[in-house]
PDB file of C-alpha atoms in Angstrom:
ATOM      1  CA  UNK A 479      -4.010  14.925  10.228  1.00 71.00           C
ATOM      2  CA  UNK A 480      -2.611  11.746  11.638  1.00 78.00           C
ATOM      3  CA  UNK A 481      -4.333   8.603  11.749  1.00 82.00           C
ATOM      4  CA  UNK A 482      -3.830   5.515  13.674  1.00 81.00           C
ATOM      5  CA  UNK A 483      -3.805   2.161  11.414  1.00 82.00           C
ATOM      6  CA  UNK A 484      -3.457  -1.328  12.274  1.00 79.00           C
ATOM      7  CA  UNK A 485      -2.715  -3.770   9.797  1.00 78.00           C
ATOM      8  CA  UNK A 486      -5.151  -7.112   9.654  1.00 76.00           C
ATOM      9  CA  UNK A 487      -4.221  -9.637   7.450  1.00 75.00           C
ATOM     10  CA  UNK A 488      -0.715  -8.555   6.376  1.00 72.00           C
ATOM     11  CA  UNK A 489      -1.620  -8.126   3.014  1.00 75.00           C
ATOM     12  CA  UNK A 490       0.685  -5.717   1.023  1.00 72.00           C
ATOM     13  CA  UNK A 491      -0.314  -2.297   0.309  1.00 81.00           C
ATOM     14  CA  UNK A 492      -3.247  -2.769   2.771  1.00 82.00           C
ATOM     15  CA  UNK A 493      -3.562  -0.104   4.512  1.00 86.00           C
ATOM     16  CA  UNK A 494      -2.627   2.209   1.559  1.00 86.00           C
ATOM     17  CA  UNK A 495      -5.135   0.852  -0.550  1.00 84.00           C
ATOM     18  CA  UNK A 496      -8.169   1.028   2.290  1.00 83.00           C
ATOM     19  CA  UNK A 497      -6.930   4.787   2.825  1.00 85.00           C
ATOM     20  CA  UNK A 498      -7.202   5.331  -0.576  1.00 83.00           C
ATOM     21  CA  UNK A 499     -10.747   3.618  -1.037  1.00 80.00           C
ATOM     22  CA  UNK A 500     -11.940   6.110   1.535  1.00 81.00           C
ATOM     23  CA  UNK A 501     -10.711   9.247  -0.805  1.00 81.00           C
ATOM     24  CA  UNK A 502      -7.898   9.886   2.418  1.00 84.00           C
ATOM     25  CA  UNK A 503      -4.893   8.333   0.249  1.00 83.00           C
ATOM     26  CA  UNK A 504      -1.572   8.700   2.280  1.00 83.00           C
ATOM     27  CA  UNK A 505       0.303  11.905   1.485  1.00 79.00           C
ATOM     28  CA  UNK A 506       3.377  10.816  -0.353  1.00 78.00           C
ATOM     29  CA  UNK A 507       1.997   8.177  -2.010  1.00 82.00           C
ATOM     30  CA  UNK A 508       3.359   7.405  -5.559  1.00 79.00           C
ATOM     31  CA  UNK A 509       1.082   4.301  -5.696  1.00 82.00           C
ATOM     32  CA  UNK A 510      -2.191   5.604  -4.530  1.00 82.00           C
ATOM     33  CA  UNK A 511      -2.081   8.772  -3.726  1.00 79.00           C
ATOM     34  CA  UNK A 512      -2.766  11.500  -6.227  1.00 73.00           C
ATOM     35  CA  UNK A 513      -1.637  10.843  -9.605  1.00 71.00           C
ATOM     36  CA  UNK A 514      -0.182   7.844  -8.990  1.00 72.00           C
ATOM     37  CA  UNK A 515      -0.074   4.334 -10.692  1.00 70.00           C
ATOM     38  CA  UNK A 516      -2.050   2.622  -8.522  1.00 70.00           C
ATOM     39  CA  UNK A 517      -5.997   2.457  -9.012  1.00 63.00           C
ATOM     40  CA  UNK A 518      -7.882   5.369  -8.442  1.00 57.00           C
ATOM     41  CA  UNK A 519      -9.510   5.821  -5.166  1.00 56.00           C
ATOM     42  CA  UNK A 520      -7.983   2.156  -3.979  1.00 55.00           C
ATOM     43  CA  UNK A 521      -9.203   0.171  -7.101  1.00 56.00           C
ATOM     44  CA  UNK A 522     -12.718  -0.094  -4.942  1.00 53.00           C
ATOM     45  CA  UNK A 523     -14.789   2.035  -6.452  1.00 54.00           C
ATOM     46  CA  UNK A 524     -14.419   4.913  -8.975  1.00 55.00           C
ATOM     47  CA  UNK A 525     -14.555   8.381  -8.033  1.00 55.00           C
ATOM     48  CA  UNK A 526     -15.838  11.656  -9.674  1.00 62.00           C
ATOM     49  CA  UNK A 527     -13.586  12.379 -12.349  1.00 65.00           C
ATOM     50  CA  UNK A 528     -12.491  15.900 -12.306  1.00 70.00           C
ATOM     51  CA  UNK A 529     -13.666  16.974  -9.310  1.00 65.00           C
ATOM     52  CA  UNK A 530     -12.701  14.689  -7.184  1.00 64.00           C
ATOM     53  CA  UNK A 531      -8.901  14.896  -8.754  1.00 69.00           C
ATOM     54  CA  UNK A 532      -8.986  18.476  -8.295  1.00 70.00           C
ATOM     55  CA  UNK A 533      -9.701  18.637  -4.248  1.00 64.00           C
ATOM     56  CA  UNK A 534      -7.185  15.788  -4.096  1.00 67.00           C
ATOM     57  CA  UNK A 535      -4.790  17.761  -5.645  1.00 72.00           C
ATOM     58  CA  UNK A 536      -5.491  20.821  -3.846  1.00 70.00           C
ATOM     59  CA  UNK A 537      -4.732  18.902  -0.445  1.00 66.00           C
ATOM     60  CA  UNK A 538      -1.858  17.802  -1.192  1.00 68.00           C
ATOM     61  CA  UNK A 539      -0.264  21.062  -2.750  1.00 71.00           C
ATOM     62  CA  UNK A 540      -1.784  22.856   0.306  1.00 66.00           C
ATOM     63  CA  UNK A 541      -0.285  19.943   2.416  1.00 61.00           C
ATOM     64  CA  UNK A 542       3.385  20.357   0.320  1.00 67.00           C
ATOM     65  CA  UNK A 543       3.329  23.921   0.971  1.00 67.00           C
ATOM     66  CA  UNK A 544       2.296  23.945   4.650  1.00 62.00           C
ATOM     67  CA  UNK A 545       5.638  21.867   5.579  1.00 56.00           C
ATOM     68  CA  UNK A 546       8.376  23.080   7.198  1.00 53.00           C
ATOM     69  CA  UNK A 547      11.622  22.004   5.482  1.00 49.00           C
ATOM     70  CA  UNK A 548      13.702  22.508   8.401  1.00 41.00           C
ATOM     71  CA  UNK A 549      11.548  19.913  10.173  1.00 49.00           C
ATOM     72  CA  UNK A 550      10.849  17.709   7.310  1.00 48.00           C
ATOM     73  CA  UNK A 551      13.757  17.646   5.390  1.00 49.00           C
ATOM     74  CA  UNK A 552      13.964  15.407   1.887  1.00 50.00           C
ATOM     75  CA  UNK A 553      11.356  13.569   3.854  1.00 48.00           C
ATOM     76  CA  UNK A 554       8.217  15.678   1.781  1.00 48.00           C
ATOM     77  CA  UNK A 555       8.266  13.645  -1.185  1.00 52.00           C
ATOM     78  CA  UNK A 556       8.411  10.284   0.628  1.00 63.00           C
ATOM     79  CA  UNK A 557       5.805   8.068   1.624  1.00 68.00           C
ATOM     80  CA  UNK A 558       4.478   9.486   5.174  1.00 70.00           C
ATOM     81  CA  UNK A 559       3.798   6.372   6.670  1.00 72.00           C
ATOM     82  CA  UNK A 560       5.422   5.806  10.200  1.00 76.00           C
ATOM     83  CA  UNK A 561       5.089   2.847  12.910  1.00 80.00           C
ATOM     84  CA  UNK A 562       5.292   4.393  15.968  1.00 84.00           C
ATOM     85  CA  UNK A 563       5.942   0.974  17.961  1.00 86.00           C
ATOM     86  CA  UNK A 564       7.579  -1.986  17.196  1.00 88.00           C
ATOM     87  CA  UNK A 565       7.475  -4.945  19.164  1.00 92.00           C
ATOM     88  CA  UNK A 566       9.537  -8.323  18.519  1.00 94.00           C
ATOM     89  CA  UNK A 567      11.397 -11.197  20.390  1.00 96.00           C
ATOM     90  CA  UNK A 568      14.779 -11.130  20.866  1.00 95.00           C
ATOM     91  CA  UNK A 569      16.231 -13.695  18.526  1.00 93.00           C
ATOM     92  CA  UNK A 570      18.537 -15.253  20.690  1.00 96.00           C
ATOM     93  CA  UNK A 571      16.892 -14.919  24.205  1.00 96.00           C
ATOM     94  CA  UNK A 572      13.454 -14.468  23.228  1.00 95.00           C
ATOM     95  CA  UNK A 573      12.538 -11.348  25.691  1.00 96.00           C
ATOM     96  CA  UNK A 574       9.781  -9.065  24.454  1.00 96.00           C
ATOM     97  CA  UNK A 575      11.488  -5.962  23.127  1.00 96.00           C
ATOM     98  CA  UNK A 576       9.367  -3.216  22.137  1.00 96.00           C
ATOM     99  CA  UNK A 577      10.783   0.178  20.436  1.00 94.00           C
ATOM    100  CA  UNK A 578       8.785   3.363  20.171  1.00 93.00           C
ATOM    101  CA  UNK A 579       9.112   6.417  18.167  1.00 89.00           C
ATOM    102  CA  UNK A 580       7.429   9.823  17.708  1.00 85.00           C
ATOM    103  CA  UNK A 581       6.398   9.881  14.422  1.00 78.00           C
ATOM    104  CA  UNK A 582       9.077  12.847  12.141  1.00 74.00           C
ATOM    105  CA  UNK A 583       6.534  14.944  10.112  1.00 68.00           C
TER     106      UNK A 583
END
């Protein structure tokens, strides 16, 4: 499942900590997704022990195995977090430029 994010006040890890705090953590990630070294469940609140660990775990073996390798790539065990526009001003002339990409996985 993809999900569209916007970022509010800049704030680092934001949106990988409010993803987590939800019990959606972003597949790939070694911070707070499963296992990682991050707090569980976003450092919000804590969630039901086993359990909880297990179905997490489950998704994201069931989400490892489901990817195609041709398609993915060495791109499976990174962070699967993609901006699919990017908008800036030209340093020198200051024109709006604005890039888009289709996300890769």
């Amino acid at each position: 499942t993809r999900v569209e994010l916007t970022p509010v006040t800049g704030r680092t890890h934001q949106l990988r900590v409010h993803c987590a705090a939800c019990g959606h953590p972003i597949v790939g990630d070694s911070i707070y997704g499963y296992q990682g070294e991050g707090a569980p469940n976003g450092g919000l609140t804590q969630i039901d022990g086993a359990a909880a660990q297990n179905l997490q775990r489950d998704i994201y073996d069931y989400w490892i195995r489901s990817q195609d390798d041709k398609r993915v790539g060495s791109a499976a065990c990174l962070l699967c977090l993609h901006a699919c526009r990017l908008a800036i001003f030209h340093p020198l002339t200051r024109a709006p430029m604005i890039f888009d990409c289709d996300p890769p996985f």
